[in-house]
CSV table of C-alpha atoms in Angstrom, one decimal:
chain,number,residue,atom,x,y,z
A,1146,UNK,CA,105.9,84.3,94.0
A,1147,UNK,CA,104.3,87.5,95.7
A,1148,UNK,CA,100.4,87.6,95.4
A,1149,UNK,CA,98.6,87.1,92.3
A,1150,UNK,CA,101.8,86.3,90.2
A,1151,UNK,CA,101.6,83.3,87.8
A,1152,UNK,CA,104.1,81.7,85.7
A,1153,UNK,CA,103.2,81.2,82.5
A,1154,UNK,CA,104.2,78.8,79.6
A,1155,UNK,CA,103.6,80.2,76.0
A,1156,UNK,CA,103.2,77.7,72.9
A,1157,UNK,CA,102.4,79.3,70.0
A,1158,UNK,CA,100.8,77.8,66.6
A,1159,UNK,CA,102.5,79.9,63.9
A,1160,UNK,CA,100.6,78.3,61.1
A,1161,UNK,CA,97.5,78.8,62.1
A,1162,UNK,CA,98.2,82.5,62.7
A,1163,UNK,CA,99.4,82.4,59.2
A,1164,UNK,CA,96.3,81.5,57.9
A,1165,UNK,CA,94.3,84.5,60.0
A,1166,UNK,CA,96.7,86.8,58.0
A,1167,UNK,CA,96.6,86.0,54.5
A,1168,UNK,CA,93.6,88.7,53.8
A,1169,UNK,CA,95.8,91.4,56.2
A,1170,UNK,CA,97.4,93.8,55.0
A,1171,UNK,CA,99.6,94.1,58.4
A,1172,UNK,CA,101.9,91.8,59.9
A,1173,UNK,CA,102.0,89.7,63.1
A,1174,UNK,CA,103.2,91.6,65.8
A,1175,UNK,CA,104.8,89.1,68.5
A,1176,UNK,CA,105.7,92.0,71.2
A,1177,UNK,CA,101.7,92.8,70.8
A,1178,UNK,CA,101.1,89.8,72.8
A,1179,UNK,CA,103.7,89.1,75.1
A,1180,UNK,CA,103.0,93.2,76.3
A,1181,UNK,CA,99.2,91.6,77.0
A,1182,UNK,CA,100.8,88.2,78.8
A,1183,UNK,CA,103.1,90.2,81.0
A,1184,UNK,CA,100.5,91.3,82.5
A,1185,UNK,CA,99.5,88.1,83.7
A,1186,UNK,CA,102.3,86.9,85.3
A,1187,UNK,CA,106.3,86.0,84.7
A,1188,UNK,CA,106.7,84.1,81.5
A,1189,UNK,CA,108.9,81.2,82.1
A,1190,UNK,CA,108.7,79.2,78.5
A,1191,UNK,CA,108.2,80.5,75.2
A,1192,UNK,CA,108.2,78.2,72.1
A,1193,UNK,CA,106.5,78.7,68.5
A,1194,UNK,CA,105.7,75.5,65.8
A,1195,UNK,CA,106.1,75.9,62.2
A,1196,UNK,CA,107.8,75.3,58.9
A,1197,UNK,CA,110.2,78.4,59.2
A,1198,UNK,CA,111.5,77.7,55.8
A,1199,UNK,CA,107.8,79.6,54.3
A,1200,UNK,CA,107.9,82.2,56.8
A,1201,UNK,CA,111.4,83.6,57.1
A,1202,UNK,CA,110.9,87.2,57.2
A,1203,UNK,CA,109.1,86.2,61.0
A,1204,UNK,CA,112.1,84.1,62.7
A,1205,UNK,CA,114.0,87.7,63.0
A,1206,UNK,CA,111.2,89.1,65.5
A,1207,UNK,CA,110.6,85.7,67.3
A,1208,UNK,CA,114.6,85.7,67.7
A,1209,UNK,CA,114.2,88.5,69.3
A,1210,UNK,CA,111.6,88.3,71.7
A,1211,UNK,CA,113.6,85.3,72.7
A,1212,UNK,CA,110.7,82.5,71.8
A,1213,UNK,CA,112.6,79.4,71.1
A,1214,UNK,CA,111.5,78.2,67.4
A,1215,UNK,CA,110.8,74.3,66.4
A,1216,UNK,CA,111.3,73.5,63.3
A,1217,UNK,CA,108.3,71.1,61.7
A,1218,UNK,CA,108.7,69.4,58.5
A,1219,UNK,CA,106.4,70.1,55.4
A,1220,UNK,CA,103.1,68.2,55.8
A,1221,UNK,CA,103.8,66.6,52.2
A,1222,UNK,CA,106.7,64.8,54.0
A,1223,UNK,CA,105.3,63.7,57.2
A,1224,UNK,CA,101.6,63.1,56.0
A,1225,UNK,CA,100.3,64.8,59.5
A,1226,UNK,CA,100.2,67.9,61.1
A,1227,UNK,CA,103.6,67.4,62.9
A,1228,UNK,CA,103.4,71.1,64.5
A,1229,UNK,CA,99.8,70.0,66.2
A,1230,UNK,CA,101.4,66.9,67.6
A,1231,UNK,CA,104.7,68.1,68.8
A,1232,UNK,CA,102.8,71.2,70.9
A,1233,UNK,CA,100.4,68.6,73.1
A,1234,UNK,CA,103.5,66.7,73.7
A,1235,UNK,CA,105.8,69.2,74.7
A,1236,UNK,CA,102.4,71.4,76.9
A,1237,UNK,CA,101.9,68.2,78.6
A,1238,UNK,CA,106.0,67.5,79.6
A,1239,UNK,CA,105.7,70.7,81.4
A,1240,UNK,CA,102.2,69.9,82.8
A,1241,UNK,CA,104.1,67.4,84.8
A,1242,UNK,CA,107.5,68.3,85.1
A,1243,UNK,CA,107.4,71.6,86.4
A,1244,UNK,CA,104.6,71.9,88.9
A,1245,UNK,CA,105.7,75.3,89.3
A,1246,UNK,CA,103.9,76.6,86.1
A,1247,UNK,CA,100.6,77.1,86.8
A,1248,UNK,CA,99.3,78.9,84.1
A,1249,UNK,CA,99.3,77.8,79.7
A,1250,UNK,CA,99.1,80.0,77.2
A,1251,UNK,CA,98.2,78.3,73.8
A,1252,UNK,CA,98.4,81.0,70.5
A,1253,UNK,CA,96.3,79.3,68.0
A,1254,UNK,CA,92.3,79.3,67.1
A,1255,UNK,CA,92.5,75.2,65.8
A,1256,UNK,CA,89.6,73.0,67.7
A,1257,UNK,CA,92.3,70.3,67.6
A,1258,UNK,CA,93.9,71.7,70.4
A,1259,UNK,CA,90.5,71.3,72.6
A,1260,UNK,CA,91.6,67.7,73.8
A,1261,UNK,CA,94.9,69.6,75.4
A,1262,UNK,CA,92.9,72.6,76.9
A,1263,UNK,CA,90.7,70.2,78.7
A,1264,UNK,CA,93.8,67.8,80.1
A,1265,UNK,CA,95.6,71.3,81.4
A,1266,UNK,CA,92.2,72.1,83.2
A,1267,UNK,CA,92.1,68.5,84.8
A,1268,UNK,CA,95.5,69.2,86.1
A,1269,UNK,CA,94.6,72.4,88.0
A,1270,UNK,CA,96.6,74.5,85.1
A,1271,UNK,CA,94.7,78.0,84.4
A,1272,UNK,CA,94.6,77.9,80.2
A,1273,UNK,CA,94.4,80.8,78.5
A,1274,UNK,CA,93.8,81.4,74.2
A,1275,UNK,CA,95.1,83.7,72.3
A,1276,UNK,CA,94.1,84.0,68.3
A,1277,UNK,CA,92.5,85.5,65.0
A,1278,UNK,CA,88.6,86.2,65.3
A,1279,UNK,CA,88.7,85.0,61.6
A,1280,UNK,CA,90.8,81.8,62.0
A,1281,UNK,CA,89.9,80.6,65.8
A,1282,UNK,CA,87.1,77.8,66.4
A,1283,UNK,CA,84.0,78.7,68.5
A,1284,UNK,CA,84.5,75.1,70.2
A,1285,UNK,CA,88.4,76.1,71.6
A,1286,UNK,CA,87.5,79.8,72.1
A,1287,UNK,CA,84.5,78.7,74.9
A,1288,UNK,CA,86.9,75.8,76.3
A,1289,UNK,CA,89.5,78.3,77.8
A,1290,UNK,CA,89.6,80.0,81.2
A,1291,UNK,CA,90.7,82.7,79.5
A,1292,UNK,CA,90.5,84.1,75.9
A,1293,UNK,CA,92.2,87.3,74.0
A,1294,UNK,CA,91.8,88.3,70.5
A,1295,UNK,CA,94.6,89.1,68.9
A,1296,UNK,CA,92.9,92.2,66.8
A,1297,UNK,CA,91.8,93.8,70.5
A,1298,UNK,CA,95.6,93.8,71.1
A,1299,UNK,CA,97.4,97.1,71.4
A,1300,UNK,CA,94.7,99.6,71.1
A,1301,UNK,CA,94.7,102.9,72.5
A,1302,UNK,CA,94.1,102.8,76.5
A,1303,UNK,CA,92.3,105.4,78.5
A,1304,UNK,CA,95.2,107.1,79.8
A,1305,UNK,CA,95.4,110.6,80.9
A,1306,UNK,CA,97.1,113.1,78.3
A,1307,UNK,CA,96.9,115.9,79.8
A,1308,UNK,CA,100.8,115.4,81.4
A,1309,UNK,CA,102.3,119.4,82.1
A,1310,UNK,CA,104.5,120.1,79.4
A,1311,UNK,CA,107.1,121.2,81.1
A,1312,UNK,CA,107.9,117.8,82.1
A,1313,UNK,CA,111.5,116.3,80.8
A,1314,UNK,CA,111.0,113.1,78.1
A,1315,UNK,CA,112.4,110.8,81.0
A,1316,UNK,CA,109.7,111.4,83.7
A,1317,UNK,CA,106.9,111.1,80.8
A,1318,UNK,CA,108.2,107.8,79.6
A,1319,UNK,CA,108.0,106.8,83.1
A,1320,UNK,CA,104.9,108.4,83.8
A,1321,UNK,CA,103.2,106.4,80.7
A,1322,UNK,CA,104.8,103.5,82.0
A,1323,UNK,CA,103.1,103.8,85.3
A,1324,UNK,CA,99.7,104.3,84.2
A,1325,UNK,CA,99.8,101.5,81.7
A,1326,UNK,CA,101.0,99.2,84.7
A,1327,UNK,CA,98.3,100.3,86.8
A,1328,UNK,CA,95.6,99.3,83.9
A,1329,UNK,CA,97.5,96.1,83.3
A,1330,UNK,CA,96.2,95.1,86.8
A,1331,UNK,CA,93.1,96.8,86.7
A,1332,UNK,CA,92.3,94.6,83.6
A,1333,UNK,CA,93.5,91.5,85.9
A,1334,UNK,CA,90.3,92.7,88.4
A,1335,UNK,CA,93.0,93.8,91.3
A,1336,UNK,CA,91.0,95.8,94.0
A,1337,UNK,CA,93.9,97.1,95.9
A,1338,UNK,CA,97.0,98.1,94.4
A,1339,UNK,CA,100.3,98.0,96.0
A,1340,UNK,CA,102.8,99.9,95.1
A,1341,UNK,CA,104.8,96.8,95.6
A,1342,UNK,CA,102.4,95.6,92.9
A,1343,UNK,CA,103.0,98.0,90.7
A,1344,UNK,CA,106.6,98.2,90.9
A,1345,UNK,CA,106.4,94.3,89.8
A,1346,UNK,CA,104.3,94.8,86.8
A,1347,UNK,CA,106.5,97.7,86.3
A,1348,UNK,CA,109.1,95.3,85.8
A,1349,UNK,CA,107.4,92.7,83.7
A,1350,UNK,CA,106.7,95.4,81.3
A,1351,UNK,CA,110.1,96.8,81.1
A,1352,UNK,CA,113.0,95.0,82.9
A,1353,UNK,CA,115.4,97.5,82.4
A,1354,UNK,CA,113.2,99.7,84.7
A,1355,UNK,CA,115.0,101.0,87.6
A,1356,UNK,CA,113.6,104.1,89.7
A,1357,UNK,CA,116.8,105.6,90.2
A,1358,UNK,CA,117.6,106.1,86.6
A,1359,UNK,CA,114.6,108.7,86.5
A,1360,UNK,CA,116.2,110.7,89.5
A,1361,UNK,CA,114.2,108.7,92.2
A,1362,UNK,CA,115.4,107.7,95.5
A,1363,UNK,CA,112.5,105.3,96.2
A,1364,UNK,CA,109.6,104.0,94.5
A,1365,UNK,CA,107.1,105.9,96.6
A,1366,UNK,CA,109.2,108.6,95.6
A,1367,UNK,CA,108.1,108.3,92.5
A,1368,UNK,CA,104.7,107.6,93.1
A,1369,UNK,CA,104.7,111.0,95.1
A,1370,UNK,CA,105.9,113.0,92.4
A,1371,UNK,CA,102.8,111.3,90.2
A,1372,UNK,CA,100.5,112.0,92.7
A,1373,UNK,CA,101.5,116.5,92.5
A,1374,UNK,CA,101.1,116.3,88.9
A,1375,UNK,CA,97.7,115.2,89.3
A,1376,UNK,CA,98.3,111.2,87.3
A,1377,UNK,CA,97.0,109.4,90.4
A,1378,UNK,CA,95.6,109.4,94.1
A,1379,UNK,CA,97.5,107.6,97.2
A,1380,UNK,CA,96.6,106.2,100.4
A,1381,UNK,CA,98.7,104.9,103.1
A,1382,UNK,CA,98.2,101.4,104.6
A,1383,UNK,CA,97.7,101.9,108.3
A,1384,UNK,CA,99.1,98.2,108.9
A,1385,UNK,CA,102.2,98.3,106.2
A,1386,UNK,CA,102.7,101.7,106.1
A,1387,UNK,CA,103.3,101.9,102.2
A,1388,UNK,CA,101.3,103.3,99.8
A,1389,UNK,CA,98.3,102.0,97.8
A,1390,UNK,CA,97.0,103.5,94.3
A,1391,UNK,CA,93.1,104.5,94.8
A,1392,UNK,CA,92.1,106.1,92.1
A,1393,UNK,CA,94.3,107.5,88.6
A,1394,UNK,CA,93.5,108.1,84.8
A,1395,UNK,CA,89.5,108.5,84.3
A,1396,UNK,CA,88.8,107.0,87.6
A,1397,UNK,CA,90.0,110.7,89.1
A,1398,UNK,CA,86.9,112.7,87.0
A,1399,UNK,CA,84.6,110.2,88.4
A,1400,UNK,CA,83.8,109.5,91.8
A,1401,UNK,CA,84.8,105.9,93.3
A,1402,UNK,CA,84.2,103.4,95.5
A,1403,UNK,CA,86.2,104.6,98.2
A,1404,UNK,CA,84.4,108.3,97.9
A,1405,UNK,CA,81.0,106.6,97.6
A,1406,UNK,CA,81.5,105.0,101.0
A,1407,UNK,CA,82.9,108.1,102.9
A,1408,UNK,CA,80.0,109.9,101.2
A,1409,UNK,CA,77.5,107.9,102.3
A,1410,UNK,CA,79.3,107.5,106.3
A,1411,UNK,CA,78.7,111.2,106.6
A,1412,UNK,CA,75.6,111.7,105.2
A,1413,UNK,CA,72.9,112.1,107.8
A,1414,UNK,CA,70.5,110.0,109.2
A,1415,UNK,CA,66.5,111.1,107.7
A,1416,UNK,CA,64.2,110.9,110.1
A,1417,UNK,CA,60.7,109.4,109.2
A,1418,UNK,CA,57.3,111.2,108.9
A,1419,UNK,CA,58.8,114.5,110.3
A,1420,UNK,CA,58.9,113.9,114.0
A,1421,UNK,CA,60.9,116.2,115.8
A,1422,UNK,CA,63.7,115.2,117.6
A,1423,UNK,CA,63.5,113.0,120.3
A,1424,UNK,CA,65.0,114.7,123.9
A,1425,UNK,CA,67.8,113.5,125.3
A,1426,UNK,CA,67.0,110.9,128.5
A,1427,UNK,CA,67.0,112.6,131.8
A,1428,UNK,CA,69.8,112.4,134.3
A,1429,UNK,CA,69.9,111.1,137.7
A,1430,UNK,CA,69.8,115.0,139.2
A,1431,UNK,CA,66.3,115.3,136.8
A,1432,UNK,CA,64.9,112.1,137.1
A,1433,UNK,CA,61.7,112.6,139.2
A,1434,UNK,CA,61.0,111.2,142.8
A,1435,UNK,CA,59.5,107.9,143.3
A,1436,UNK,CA,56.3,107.5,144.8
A,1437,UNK,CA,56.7,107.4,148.6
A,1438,UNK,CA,57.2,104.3,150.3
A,1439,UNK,CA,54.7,102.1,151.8
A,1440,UNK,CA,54.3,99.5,154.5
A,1441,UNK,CA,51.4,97.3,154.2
A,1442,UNK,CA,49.7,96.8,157.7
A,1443,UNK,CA,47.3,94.3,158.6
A,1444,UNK,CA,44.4,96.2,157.6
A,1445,UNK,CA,45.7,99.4,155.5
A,1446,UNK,CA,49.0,101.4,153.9
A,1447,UNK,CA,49.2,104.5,155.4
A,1448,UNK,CA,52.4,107.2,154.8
A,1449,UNK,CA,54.0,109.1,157.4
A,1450,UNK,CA,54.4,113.5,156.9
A,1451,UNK,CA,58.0,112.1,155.7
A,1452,UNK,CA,57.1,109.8,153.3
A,1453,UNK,CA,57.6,106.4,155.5
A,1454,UNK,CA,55.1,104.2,156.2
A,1455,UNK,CA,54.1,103.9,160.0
A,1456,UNK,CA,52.7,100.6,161.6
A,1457,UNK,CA,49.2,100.7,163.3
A,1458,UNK,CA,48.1,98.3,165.4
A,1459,UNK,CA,45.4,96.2,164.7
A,1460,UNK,CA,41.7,97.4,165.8
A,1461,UNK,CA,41.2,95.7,168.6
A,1462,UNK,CA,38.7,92.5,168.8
A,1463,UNK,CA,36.7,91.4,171.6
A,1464,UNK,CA,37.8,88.4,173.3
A,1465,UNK,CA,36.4,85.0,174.0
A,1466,UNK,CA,36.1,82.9,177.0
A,1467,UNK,CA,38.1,79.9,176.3
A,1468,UNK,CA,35.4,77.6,178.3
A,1469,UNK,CA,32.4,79.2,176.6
A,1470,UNK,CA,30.7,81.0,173.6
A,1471,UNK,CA,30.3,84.0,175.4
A,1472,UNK,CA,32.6,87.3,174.5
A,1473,UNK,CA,34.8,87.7,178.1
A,1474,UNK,CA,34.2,91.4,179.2
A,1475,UNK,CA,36.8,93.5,178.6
């Protein structure tokens, strides 16, 4: 997996969506979220629980998104919610069969699925909910790592419409499906995006993207040509050598982090109080002389004309008989 990707396993409570629709006047909308989960990561498993028998006009869309559909009998048959029951068991077979799934997605709002949330989390399993406001349970919404209203799904994102219009359909399409990847991981708290990065979100989003069928050569080709029309800002890695998106969308009429810092690099230093500037230390050439040197005599220091210090002999002390107390003559 490169950095940051997860792979994610999506179980989805139809029912209870059902009941967070029955006052709506619109429909469920499955491609809604798997556009959001995309964003996460590379969706391995997709499975949906319910009686399809009462909600036929549904199993067309969820064919289609390729979510693999269990059929639950009628609770007047069974006596129990069968669709609750089957979803643990089946979450928790992948739990521990496939260690490579790392991250559960659980499409429902009913607190009976708490006990399951917490048994993912004891496994190291990032768990993430996905429901109604009206029909999810204040207990399952605060258990999740994670959780994403369905009615926050979809709405308009702050992209830049201001694209030239002389631009063909093909490079706006691409274009919009640029910036939409580069929110996707903004909204994932990404710091530094790689074009690498973005090429695989790219990808998520759309796999039938391919740079070439837009008249690219390269990816950074591409990124480039978005970078002249004025979408984003680039920056090249001095280690990698590729590119890396600083700055696009709103962030480009506002100043960022990377701006902030040069800004504040090159701003200069304020000195306190006023005090002028302090000279620069003096040389060896305009240092000034030492003292002149001394030699200390017996009785005083006392420099030559040239700066040396000259040794006088001691004043000279009368001396004494050996034999007596009387000074010798001299």
């Amino acid at each position: 997996m490169t950095d940051g990707e997860r792979s994610l396993a999506i179980f989805v409570d139809f029912e209870n969506l059902a009941l967070g629709f029955q006052n709506r006047r619109d429909r469920f909308e499955i491609h809604r979220v798997l556009e959001r989960l995309v964003e996460k990561g590379k969706i391995v498993a997709k499975k949906a629980y319910a009686d399809w028998s009462r909600f036929q006009p549904y199993t067309a869309p969820l064919h289609e998104a390729a979510i693999e559909l269990i059929e639950i009998p009628r609770r007047g048959q069974s006596g129990k919610n069968s669709a609750d029951i089957r979803l643990c068991v089946d979450a928790m077979d992948l739990a521990y069969a496939k260690s490579h799934i790392d991250t559960f997605v659980v499409v429902s709002g009913d607190s009976d699925f708490s006990p399951l949330v917490s048994k993912l989390k004891e496994l190291g399993k990032h768990v993430i909910g996905l429901g109604m406001q009206e029909s999810t349970s204040d207990l399952l919404r605060d258990n999740f790592d994670e959780f994403i209203y369905y009615e926050d799904l979809g709405k308009q994102s702050d992209l830049p419409s201001g694209m030239s219009p002389q631009l063909s359909e093909t490079k706006k399409k691409v274009f919009a499906l640029l910036l939409e990847s580069l929110l996707a991981l903004r909204r994932e708290n990404k710091e530094v995006l790689w074009s690498s990065m973005v090429k695989d979100t790219m990808k998520r989003k759309k796999p039938s993207f391919n740079e070439a069928y837009h008249g690219y050569r390269t990816f950074s080709e591409l990124l480039e040509d978005a970078q002249k029309e004025g979408l984003l800002e680039l920056e090249t890695d001095k280690r990698s050598r590729t590119y890396v998106v600083t700055r696009f969308g709103s962030e480009l009429s506002s100043s960022g982090p990377a701006d902030a810092g040069e800004a504040k690099k090159k701003k200069p230093r304020r000195r306190r109080g006023g005090t002028k500037k302090q000279q620069p230390a003096a040389t060896a050439a305009e240092a000034p002389a030492p003292p002149p040197e001394t030699v200390v005599t017996d009785e005083k220091e006392t420099p030559d004309l040239f700066g040396h210090g000259v040794d006088l002999p001691p004043e000279e002390t009368p001396r004494r008989d050996p034999w007596g107390d009387d000074p010798a003559p001299s």
